[in-house]
Amino acid sequence: MELRSVEELMDLLYACRGAAGPEGRARGVDAHTHALRAAALVRRSRPADKELQVAALVQGLGPLLAPAAGATGSERTADTADEAGALRAADAVLGLLGERVFRLVRQCAAGGAGRSGEDATDNPGDAGDADALLLRQAREEARAEGTGPGPGVLEDWRTVLELVAAGACRLNTVE
């Protein structure tokens, strides 16, 4: 599924309310709250980097795009499912939010430079690795209930999503 408008993306983000978060219900944080917290954590660390903030907001959308057929108790299987979900999320937002958000979400899912493969960058010390590390840290910190900044309100992110989408649209037109 490819998202074609900020409105479609907002609808999907609203649909995260009540959906199991990255660790299921065990930690008490639903996917909606997790996404908002992760984005708020990134915003606090990198206030000028809107694409990085948006990547934090959308990286958990994968399970809503193609829910898992069955749940297992295996941590390894859960990690693989989280990675597959993030890859689906990256593919869904590529056309709308642009190449950088796509790369950030994929690289975060793949573990950055610590893993080999098409999603890892060729330069282990480049800024993309630091950005992916920040995304992973925000994702982990956002999982714990009661830590970090308050989750805020999804509607506050609409303008940021529109700005990033408008920038991606201009770049796609130029190329």
Short mmCIF file of N, CA and C in Angstrom, two decimals:
data_model
loop_
_atom_site.label_atom_id
_atom_site.label_comp_id
_atom_site.label_asym_id
_atom_site.label_seq_id
_atom_site.Cartn_x
_atom_site.Cartn_y
_atom_site.Cartn_z
N MET A 1 0.84 -1.18 0.00
CA MET A 1 0.00 0.00 0.00
C MET A 1 0.88 1.24 0.00
N GLU A 2 0.62 2.13 -0.92
CA GLU A 2 1.35 3.39 -0.97
C GLU A 2 0.42 4.50 -0.51
N LEU A 3 0.90 5.28 0.43
CA LEU A 3 0.11 6.42 0.93
C LEU A 3 0.29 7.57 -0.05
N ARG A 4 -0.82 8.21 -0.41
CA ARG A 4 -0.76 9.25 -1.44
C ARG A 4 -1.04 10.64 -0.94
N SER A 5 -1.49 10.76 0.32
CA SER A 5 -1.77 12.09 0.85
C SER A 5 -1.52 12.11 2.35
N VAL A 6 -1.29 13.30 2.86
CA VAL A 6 -1.12 13.47 4.30
C VAL A 6 -2.39 13.04 5.02
N GLU A 7 -3.54 13.27 4.41
CA GLU A 7 -4.81 12.87 5.03
C GLU A 7 -4.87 11.35 5.21
N GLU A 8 -4.46 10.58 4.20
CA GLU A 8 -4.42 9.12 4.33
C GLU A 8 -3.47 8.70 5.45
N LEU A 9 -2.32 9.37 5.52
CA LEU A 9 -1.34 9.05 6.56
C LEU A 9 -1.90 9.37 7.94
N MET A 10 -2.55 10.52 8.07
CA MET A 10 -3.16 10.89 9.35
C MET A 10 -4.21 9.87 9.76
N ASP A 11 -5.03 9.43 8.81
CA ASP A 11 -6.05 8.41 9.11
C ASP A 11 -5.40 7.13 9.62
N LEU A 12 -4.30 6.73 8.99
CA LEU A 12 -3.61 5.53 9.42
C LEU A 12 -3.01 5.71 10.82
N LEU A 13 -2.44 6.89 11.07
CA LEU A 13 -1.88 7.15 12.39
C LEU A 13 -2.97 7.17 13.46
N TYR A 14 -4.14 7.73 13.13
CA TYR A 14 -5.27 7.69 14.08
C TYR A 14 -5.73 6.26 14.32
N ALA A 15 -5.62 5.41 13.30
CA ALA A 15 -6.04 4.01 13.43
C ALA A 15 -5.13 3.24 14.40
N CYS A 16 -3.98 3.78 14.72
CA CYS A 16 -3.06 3.14 15.66
C CYS A 16 -3.59 3.17 17.10
N ARG A 17 -4.56 4.04 17.36
CA ARG A 17 -5.10 4.12 18.73
C ARG A 17 -5.63 2.77 19.16
N GLY A 18 -5.16 2.31 20.29
CA GLY A 18 -5.62 1.04 20.82
C GLY A 18 -4.94 -0.18 20.22
N ALA A 19 -4.19 0.01 19.12
CA ALA A 19 -3.47 -1.13 18.52
C ALA A 19 -2.27 -1.47 19.39
N ALA A 20 -1.95 -2.74 19.44
CA ALA A 20 -0.81 -3.17 20.25
C ALA A 20 0.45 -2.45 19.79
N GLY A 21 1.22 -2.01 20.77
CA GLY A 21 2.48 -1.33 20.48
C GLY A 21 3.55 -2.32 20.09
N PRO A 22 4.81 -1.85 20.04
CA PRO A 22 5.91 -2.69 19.58
C PRO A 22 6.13 -3.95 20.40
N GLU A 23 5.76 -3.95 21.65
CA GLU A 23 5.94 -5.14 22.49
C GLU A 23 4.60 -5.70 22.90
N GLY A 24 3.59 -5.50 22.07
CA GLY A 24 2.26 -5.95 22.42
C GLY A 24 1.71 -5.11 23.56
N ARG A 25 0.79 -5.63 24.28
CA ARG A 25 0.18 -4.90 25.40
C ARG A 25 0.97 -5.03 26.69
N ALA A 26 2.04 -5.80 26.67
CA ALA A 26 2.77 -6.09 27.90
C ALA A 26 3.26 -4.83 28.60
N ARG A 27 3.66 -3.84 27.85
CA ARG A 27 4.20 -2.63 28.46
C ARG A 27 3.16 -1.52 28.60
N GLY A 28 1.96 -1.73 28.12
CA GLY A 28 0.90 -0.76 28.31
C GLY A 28 0.93 0.44 27.38
N VAL A 29 1.74 0.45 26.35
CA VAL A 29 1.84 1.57 25.42
C VAL A 29 1.29 1.13 24.08
N ASP A 30 0.20 1.78 23.63
CA ASP A 30 -0.34 1.40 22.32
C ASP A 30 0.50 2.03 21.21
N ALA A 31 0.27 1.59 19.98
CA ALA A 31 1.07 2.04 18.84
C ALA A 31 0.94 3.55 18.61
N HIS A 32 -0.23 4.11 18.87
CA HIS A 32 -0.48 5.54 18.69
C HIS A 32 0.40 6.35 19.66
N THR A 33 0.35 6.00 20.92
CA THR A 33 1.14 6.70 21.94
C THR A 33 2.63 6.50 21.69
N HIS A 34 3.01 5.29 21.30
CA HIS A 34 4.41 5.01 21.01
C HIS A 34 4.93 5.89 19.88
N ALA A 35 4.16 6.02 18.81
CA ALA A 35 4.59 6.84 17.67
C ALA A 35 4.74 8.31 18.08
N LEU A 36 3.78 8.81 18.84
CA LEU A 36 3.85 10.20 19.28
C LEU A 36 5.04 10.44 20.22
N ARG A 37 5.28 9.51 21.13
CA ARG A 37 6.41 9.65 22.06
C ARG A 37 7.74 9.61 21.32
N ALA A 38 7.88 8.65 20.41
CA ALA A 38 9.14 8.53 19.66
C ALA A 38 9.41 9.81 18.87
N ALA A 39 8.38 10.34 18.21
CA ALA A 39 8.56 11.58 17.44
C ALA A 39 8.90 12.75 18.36
N ALA A 40 8.27 12.82 19.53
CA ALA A 40 8.55 13.90 20.48
C ALA A 40 9.99 13.81 21.00
N LEU A 41 10.47 12.60 21.23
CA LEU A 41 11.84 12.42 21.68
C LEU A 41 12.83 12.89 20.62
N VAL A 42 12.55 12.55 19.38
CA VAL A 42 13.44 12.99 18.29
C VAL A 42 13.35 14.51 18.13
N ARG A 43 12.16 15.06 18.24
CA ARG A 43 11.98 16.51 18.13
C ARG A 43 12.80 17.23 19.20
N ARG A 44 12.84 16.66 20.39
CA ARG A 44 13.61 17.26 21.49
C ARG A 44 15.10 17.25 21.18
N SER A 45 15.58 16.16 20.59
CA SER A 45 17.00 16.03 20.27
C SER A 45 17.42 16.80 19.03
N ARG A 46 16.54 16.81 18.02
CA ARG A 46 16.86 17.42 16.73
C ARG A 46 15.69 18.26 16.24
N PRO A 47 15.46 19.42 16.84
CA PRO A 47 14.26 20.21 16.51
C PRO A 47 14.18 20.70 15.06
N ALA A 48 15.29 20.83 14.38
CA ALA A 48 15.26 21.33 13.01
C ALA A 48 15.10 20.23 11.96
N ASP A 49 15.28 18.99 12.35
CA ASP A 49 15.27 17.88 11.39
C ASP A 49 13.86 17.27 11.30
N LYS A 50 13.03 17.87 10.47
CA LYS A 50 11.63 17.44 10.35
C LYS A 50 11.52 16.04 9.76
N GLU A 51 12.38 15.70 8.81
CA GLU A 51 12.30 14.36 8.20
C GLU A 51 12.61 13.28 9.22
N LEU A 52 13.57 13.52 10.09
CA LEU A 52 13.90 12.56 11.13
C LEU A 52 12.74 12.40 12.12
N GLN A 53 12.10 13.51 12.46
CA GLN A 53 10.94 13.46 13.36
C GLN A 53 9.80 12.65 12.73
N VAL A 54 9.56 12.90 11.46
CA VAL A 54 8.49 12.19 10.75
C VAL A 54 8.82 10.70 10.64
N ALA A 55 10.09 10.37 10.42
CA ALA A 55 10.49 8.95 10.37
C ALA A 55 10.16 8.27 11.70
N ALA A 56 10.40 8.96 12.81
CA ALA A 56 10.06 8.39 14.12
C ALA A 56 8.56 8.19 14.25
N LEU A 57 7.80 9.11 13.70
CA LEU A 57 6.34 9.03 13.79
C LEU A 57 5.77 7.86 12.99
N VAL A 58 6.34 7.57 11.83
CA VAL A 58 5.74 6.57 10.93
C VAL A 58 6.38 5.19 10.99
N GLN A 59 7.49 5.04 11.69
CA GLN A 59 8.20 3.75 11.62
C GLN A 59 7.41 2.57 12.16
N GLY A 60 6.40 2.79 12.97
CA GLY A 60 5.64 1.69 13.52
C GLY A 60 4.34 1.37 12.80
N LEU A 61 4.14 1.92 11.62
CA LEU A 61 2.88 1.72 10.89
C LEU A 61 2.74 0.37 10.21
N GLY A 62 3.82 -0.35 10.04
CA GLY A 62 3.82 -1.60 9.30
C GLY A 62 2.76 -2.60 9.70
N PRO A 63 2.57 -2.88 11.00
CA PRO A 63 1.56 -3.86 11.39
C PRO A 63 0.14 -3.48 10.95
N LEU A 64 -0.14 -2.20 10.85
CA LEU A 64 -1.47 -1.78 10.38
C LEU A 64 -1.60 -1.95 8.87
N LEU A 65 -0.49 -1.92 8.17
CA LEU A 65 -0.52 -2.08 6.72
C LEU A 65 -0.73 -3.53 6.32
N ALA A 66 -0.21 -4.46 7.11
CA ALA A 66 -0.37 -5.89 6.86
C ALA A 66 -0.23 -6.61 8.19
N PRO A 67 -1.32 -6.69 8.96
CA PRO A 67 -1.25 -7.32 10.28
C PRO A 67 -0.72 -8.75 10.20
N ALA A 68 0.02 -9.13 11.24
CA ALA A 68 0.60 -10.49 11.28
C ALA A 68 -0.51 -11.52 11.35
N ALA A 69 -0.29 -12.62 10.69
CA ALA A 69 -1.29 -13.69 10.64
C ALA A 69 -1.43 -14.37 11.99
N GLY A 70 -0.35 -14.52 12.69
CA GLY A 70 -0.41 -15.18 13.99
C GLY A 70 0.68 -14.68 14.89
N ALA A 71 0.43 -14.65 16.17
CA ALA A 71 1.42 -14.17 17.11
C ALA A 71 2.14 -15.35 17.74
N THR A 72 3.44 -15.19 17.93
CA THR A 72 4.20 -16.21 18.61
C THR A 72 4.91 -15.58 19.79
N GLY A 73 5.35 -16.37 20.71
CA GLY A 73 6.02 -15.85 21.89
C GLY A 73 7.51 -15.65 21.68
N SER A 74 8.03 -16.03 20.57
CA SER A 74 9.46 -15.95 20.32
C SER A 74 9.92 -14.52 20.13
N GLU A 75 10.95 -14.13 20.90
CA GLU A 75 11.50 -12.78 20.79
C GLU A 75 12.13 -12.58 19.41
N ARG A 76 12.78 -13.62 18.90
CA ARG A 76 13.41 -13.53 17.57
C ARG A 76 12.34 -13.30 16.50
N THR A 77 11.24 -14.01 16.60
CA THR A 77 10.15 -13.83 15.65
C THR A 77 9.56 -12.43 15.78
N ALA A 78 9.43 -11.92 17.00
CA ALA A 78 8.90 -10.58 17.21
C ALA A 78 9.83 -9.54 16.60
N ASP A 79 11.15 -9.73 16.76
CA ASP A 79 12.11 -8.80 16.16
C ASP A 79 11.99 -8.82 14.64
N THR A 80 11.85 -10.00 14.05
CA THR A 80 11.70 -10.13 12.62
C THR A 80 10.41 -9.46 12.15
N ALA A 81 9.34 -9.64 12.92
CA ALA A 81 8.06 -9.02 12.58
C ALA A 81 8.15 -7.50 12.68
N ASP A 82 8.85 -6.98 13.71
CA ASP A 82 9.04 -5.53 13.83
C ASP A 82 9.82 -4.99 12.64
N GLU A 83 10.86 -5.71 12.23
CA GLU A 83 11.66 -5.29 11.09
C GLU A 83 10.83 -5.31 9.81
N ALA A 84 10.06 -6.37 9.60
CA ALA A 84 9.22 -6.47 8.41
C ALA A 84 8.18 -5.36 8.40
N GLY A 85 7.62 -5.06 9.56
CA GLY A 85 6.63 -3.99 9.66
C GLY A 85 7.23 -2.64 9.32
N ALA A 86 8.44 -2.37 9.82
CA ALA A 86 9.09 -1.10 9.52
C ALA A 86 9.43 -1.00 8.04
N LEU A 87 9.80 -2.11 7.44
CA LEU A 87 10.08 -2.10 5.99
C LEU A 87 8.81 -1.81 5.19
N ARG A 88 7.67 -2.37 5.62
CA ARG A 88 6.39 -2.06 4.97
C ARG A 88 6.05 -0.57 5.14
N ALA A 89 6.30 -0.04 6.34
CA ALA A 89 6.03 1.38 6.58
C ALA A 89 6.90 2.25 5.67
N ALA A 90 8.17 1.90 5.54
CA ALA A 90 9.07 2.66 4.68
C ALA A 90 8.57 2.66 3.24
N ASP A 91 8.20 1.50 2.75
CA ASP A 91 7.69 1.41 1.38
C ASP A 91 6.42 2.23 1.19
N ALA A 92 5.56 2.25 2.20
CA ALA A 92 4.29 2.96 2.08
C ALA A 92 4.46 4.47 2.02
N VAL A 93 5.49 5.01 2.68
CA VAL A 93 5.64 6.47 2.74
C VAL A 93 6.64 7.01 1.74
N LEU A 94 7.29 6.17 0.98
CA LEU A 94 8.32 6.63 0.04
C LEU A 94 7.82 7.74 -0.88
N GLY A 95 6.73 7.51 -1.59
CA GLY A 95 6.24 8.51 -2.54
C GLY A 95 5.74 9.79 -1.87
N LEU A 96 5.20 9.66 -0.69
CA LEU A 96 4.62 10.81 0.00
C LEU A 96 5.66 11.63 0.76
N LEU A 97 6.55 10.97 1.49
CA LEU A 97 7.46 11.67 2.39
C LEU A 97 8.90 11.72 1.90
N GLY A 98 9.19 11.02 0.83
CA GLY A 98 10.49 11.16 0.20
C GLY A 98 11.52 10.10 0.56
N GLU A 99 12.61 10.17 -0.16
CA GLU A 99 13.68 9.20 -0.08
C GLU A 99 14.36 9.17 1.29
N ARG A 100 14.57 10.32 1.91
CA ARG A 100 15.29 10.32 3.19
C ARG A 100 14.48 9.64 4.28
N VAL A 101 13.19 9.95 4.38
CA VAL A 101 12.36 9.29 5.39
C VAL A 101 12.33 7.79 5.12
N PHE A 102 12.18 7.43 3.86
CA PHE A 102 12.21 6.02 3.46
C PHE A 102 13.50 5.35 3.95
N ARG A 103 14.65 5.97 3.64
CA ARG A 103 15.94 5.40 4.03
C ARG A 103 16.10 5.31 5.54
N LEU A 104 15.68 6.35 6.25
CA LEU A 104 15.80 6.36 7.71
C LEU A 104 15.00 5.22 8.34
N VAL A 105 13.77 5.04 7.90
CA VAL A 105 12.92 3.99 8.48
C VAL A 105 13.50 2.62 8.15
N ARG A 106 13.94 2.43 6.91
CA ARG A 106 14.54 1.14 6.52
C ARG A 106 15.83 0.88 7.28
N GLN A 107 16.66 1.89 7.39
CA GLN A 107 17.95 1.72 8.05
C GLN A 107 17.74 1.44 9.54
N CYS A 108 16.80 2.10 10.16
CA CYS A 108 16.50 1.86 11.57
C CYS A 108 16.01 0.42 11.75
N ALA A 109 15.17 -0.05 10.84
CA ALA A 109 14.65 -1.42 10.91
C ALA A 109 15.76 -2.44 10.74
N ALA A 110 16.72 -2.12 9.89
CA ALA A 110 17.80 -3.06 9.60
C ALA A 110 18.94 -2.98 10.61
N GLY A 111 18.85 -2.07 11.56
CA GLY A 111 19.90 -1.98 12.57
C GLY A 111 21.06 -1.10 12.17
N GLY A 112 20.90 -0.28 11.13
CA GLY A 112 21.94 0.66 10.73
C GLY A 112 23.19 -0.05 10.24
N ALA A 113 24.34 0.51 10.55
CA ALA A 113 25.61 -0.02 10.05
C ALA A 113 26.01 -1.32 10.72
N GLY A 114 25.32 -1.67 11.79
CA GLY A 114 25.64 -2.90 12.49
C GLY A 114 25.23 -4.15 11.73
N ARG A 115 24.48 -3.99 10.67
CA ARG A 115 24.01 -5.13 9.87
C ARG A 115 24.46 -4.93 8.44
N SER A 116 24.68 -6.02 7.78
CA SER A 116 25.05 -5.92 6.37
C SER A 116 23.79 -6.01 5.53
N GLY A 117 23.93 -5.64 4.28
CA GLY A 117 22.78 -5.76 3.39
C GLY A 117 22.49 -4.45 2.70
N GLU A 118 21.42 -4.45 1.91
CA GLU A 118 21.12 -3.29 1.09
C GLU A 118 20.70 -2.08 1.91
N ASP A 119 20.22 -2.28 3.15
CA ASP A 119 19.74 -1.16 3.93
C ASP A 119 20.83 -0.47 4.72
N ALA A 120 21.97 -1.10 4.89
CA ALA A 120 23.07 -0.47 5.60
C ALA A 120 23.82 0.42 4.63
N THR A 121 24.38 1.51 5.12
CA THR A 121 25.10 2.42 4.25
C THR A 121 26.52 1.93 4.04
N ASP A 122 27.17 2.47 3.01
CA ASP A 122 28.54 2.07 2.71
C ASP A 122 29.54 2.72 3.67
N ASN A 123 29.20 3.87 4.24
CA ASN A 123 30.09 4.59 5.12
C ASN A 123 29.62 4.44 6.56
N PRO A 124 30.28 3.60 7.36
CA PRO A 124 29.80 3.35 8.71
C PRO A 124 29.75 4.59 9.58
N GLY A 125 30.49 5.61 9.26
CA GLY A 125 30.51 6.79 10.11
C GLY A 125 29.64 7.92 9.60
N ASP A 126 28.80 7.69 8.60
CA ASP A 126 28.05 8.80 8.04
C ASP A 126 26.87 9.22 8.92
N ALA A 127 26.29 10.36 8.61
CA ALA A 127 25.21 10.92 9.41
C ALA A 127 23.98 10.04 9.44
N GLY A 128 23.76 9.26 8.38
CA GLY A 128 22.61 8.35 8.34
C GLY A 128 22.64 7.34 9.47
N ASP A 129 23.83 6.87 9.81
CA ASP A 129 23.97 5.92 10.92
C ASP A 129 23.60 6.57 12.24
N ALA A 130 24.06 7.79 12.45
CA ALA A 130 23.73 8.51 13.69
C ALA A 130 22.23 8.76 13.78
N ASP A 131 21.63 9.09 12.64
CA ASP A 131 20.18 9.33 12.62
C ASP A 131 19.41 8.04 12.92
N ALA A 132 19.84 6.94 12.32
CA ALA A 132 19.18 5.65 12.57
C ALA A 132 19.34 5.24 14.03
N LEU A 133 20.51 5.50 14.60
CA LEU A 133 20.73 5.20 16.01
C LEU A 133 19.80 6.03 16.88
N LEU A 134 19.65 7.30 16.58
CA LEU A 134 18.73 8.16 17.33
C LEU A 134 17.30 7.65 17.22
N LEU A 135 16.89 7.21 16.03
CA LEU A 135 15.55 6.64 15.85
C LEU A 135 15.36 5.38 16.70
N ARG A 136 16.35 4.51 16.70
CA ARG A 136 16.24 3.28 17.50
C ARG A 136 16.17 3.60 18.99
N GLN A 137 16.98 4.57 19.43
CA GLN A 137 16.95 4.96 20.84
C GLN A 137 15.60 5.55 21.22
N ALA A 138 15.06 6.40 20.36
CA ALA A 138 13.74 6.99 20.63
C ALA A 138 12.67 5.91 20.66
N ARG A 139 12.76 4.95 19.75
CA ARG A 139 11.79 3.85 19.72
C ARG A 139 11.84 3.06 21.02
N GLU A 140 13.03 2.76 21.50
CA GLU A 140 13.17 2.01 22.74
C GLU A 140 12.67 2.80 23.95
N GLU A 141 13.06 4.06 24.02
CA GLU A 141 12.64 4.89 25.16
C GLU A 141 11.14 5.12 25.16
N ALA A 142 10.55 5.23 23.99
CA ALA A 142 9.11 5.46 23.88
C ALA A 142 8.29 4.25 24.33
N ARG A 143 8.90 3.08 24.36
CA ARG A 143 8.18 1.86 24.77
C ARG A 143 7.83 1.86 26.25
N ALA A 144 8.63 2.53 27.06
CA ALA A 144 8.43 2.51 28.50
C ALA A 144 7.38 3.55 28.89
N GLU A 145 6.36 3.12 29.58
CA GLU A 145 5.28 4.00 29.99
C GLU A 145 5.79 4.98 31.04
N GLY A 146 5.41 6.24 30.89
CA GLY A 146 5.74 7.25 31.88
C GLY A 146 7.13 7.85 31.75
N THR A 147 7.86 7.56 30.67
CA THR A 147 9.19 8.14 30.50
C THR A 147 9.17 9.14 29.36
N GLY A 148 10.11 10.03 29.38
CA GLY A 148 10.26 10.99 28.29
C GLY A 148 9.15 12.02 28.27
N PRO A 149 9.10 12.78 27.19
CA PRO A 149 8.07 13.82 27.08
C PRO A 149 6.70 13.19 26.92
N GLY A 150 5.67 13.96 27.22
CA GLY A 150 4.31 13.49 27.00
C GLY A 150 4.10 13.24 25.52
N PRO A 151 3.17 12.36 25.20
CA PRO A 151 3.00 12.00 23.79
C PRO A 151 2.45 13.13 22.92
N GLY A 152 1.77 14.08 23.50
CA GLY A 152 1.20 15.16 22.70
C GLY A 152 -0.02 14.71 21.93
N VAL A 153 -0.35 15.48 20.91
CA VAL A 153 -1.56 15.25 20.12
C VAL A 153 -1.16 15.05 18.66
N LEU A 154 -1.73 14.06 18.03
CA LEU A 154 -1.38 13.75 16.64
C LEU A 154 -1.62 14.94 15.71
N GLU A 155 -2.68 15.66 15.93
CA GLU A 155 -3.00 16.78 15.04
C GLU A 155 -1.87 17.81 14.99
N ASP A 156 -1.07 17.91 16.06
CA ASP A 156 0.07 18.83 16.08
C ASP A 156 1.11 18.46 15.03
N TRP A 157 1.10 17.22 14.56
CA TRP A 157 2.08 16.77 13.59
C TRP A 157 1.63 16.97 12.15
N ARG A 158 0.39 17.36 11.93
CA ARG A 158 -0.12 17.51 10.56
C ARG A 158 0.73 18.50 9.74
N THR A 159 1.05 19.65 10.32
CA THR A 159 1.81 20.66 9.60
C THR A 159 3.21 20.14 9.24
N VAL A 160 3.84 19.44 10.17
CA VAL A 160 5.17 18.88 9.89
C VAL A 160 5.08 17.86 8.76
N LEU A 161 4.07 17.01 8.81
CA LEU A 161 3.87 16.03 7.73
C LEU A 161 3.65 16.72 6.39
N GLU A 162 2.85 17.79 6.39
CA GLU A 162 2.59 18.53 5.14
C GLU A 162 3.86 19.18 4.61
N LEU A 163 4.69 19.73 5.51
CA LEU A 163 5.95 20.34 5.07
C LEU A 163 6.90 19.31 4.45
N VAL A 164 7.03 18.18 5.10
CA VAL A 164 7.91 17.13 4.58
C VAL A 164 7.36 16.59 3.26
N ALA A 165 6.06 16.38 3.19
CA ALA A 165 5.44 15.88 1.95
C ALA A 165 5.61 16.89 0.83
N ALA A 166 5.46 18.18 1.12
CA ALA A 166 5.62 19.20 0.09
C ALA A 166 7.06 19.23 -0.42
N GLY A 167 8.02 19.06 0.48
CA GLY A 167 9.43 19.01 0.08
C GLY A 167 9.71 17.79 -0.77
N ALA A 168 9.14 16.66 -0.42
CA ALA A 168 9.34 15.44 -1.19
C ALA A 168 8.70 15.57 -2.56
N CYS A 169 7.56 16.22 -2.62
CA CYS A 169 6.86 16.41 -3.89
C CYS A 169 7.70 17.28 -4.83
N ARG A 170 8.27 18.35 -4.29
CA ARG A 170 9.12 19.22 -5.13
C ARG A 170 10.33 18.46 -5.63
N LEU A 171 10.96 17.64 -4.77
CA LEU A 171 12.12 16.89 -5.19
C LEU A 171 11.76 15.86 -6.25
N ASN A 172 10.63 15.20 -6.11
CA ASN A 172 10.21 14.21 -7.10
C ASN A 172 9.93 14.87 -8.44
N THR A 173 9.42 16.09 -8.44
CA THR A 173 9.13 16.81 -9.68
C THR A 173 10.41 17.21 -10.38
N VAL A 174 11.42 17.65 -9.62
CA VAL A 174 12.69 18.09 -10.19
C VAL A 174 13.44 16.91 -10.80
N GLU A 175 13.43 15.79 -10.13
CA GLU A 175 14.17 14.61 -10.62
C GLU A 175 13.47 14.06 -11.79
#
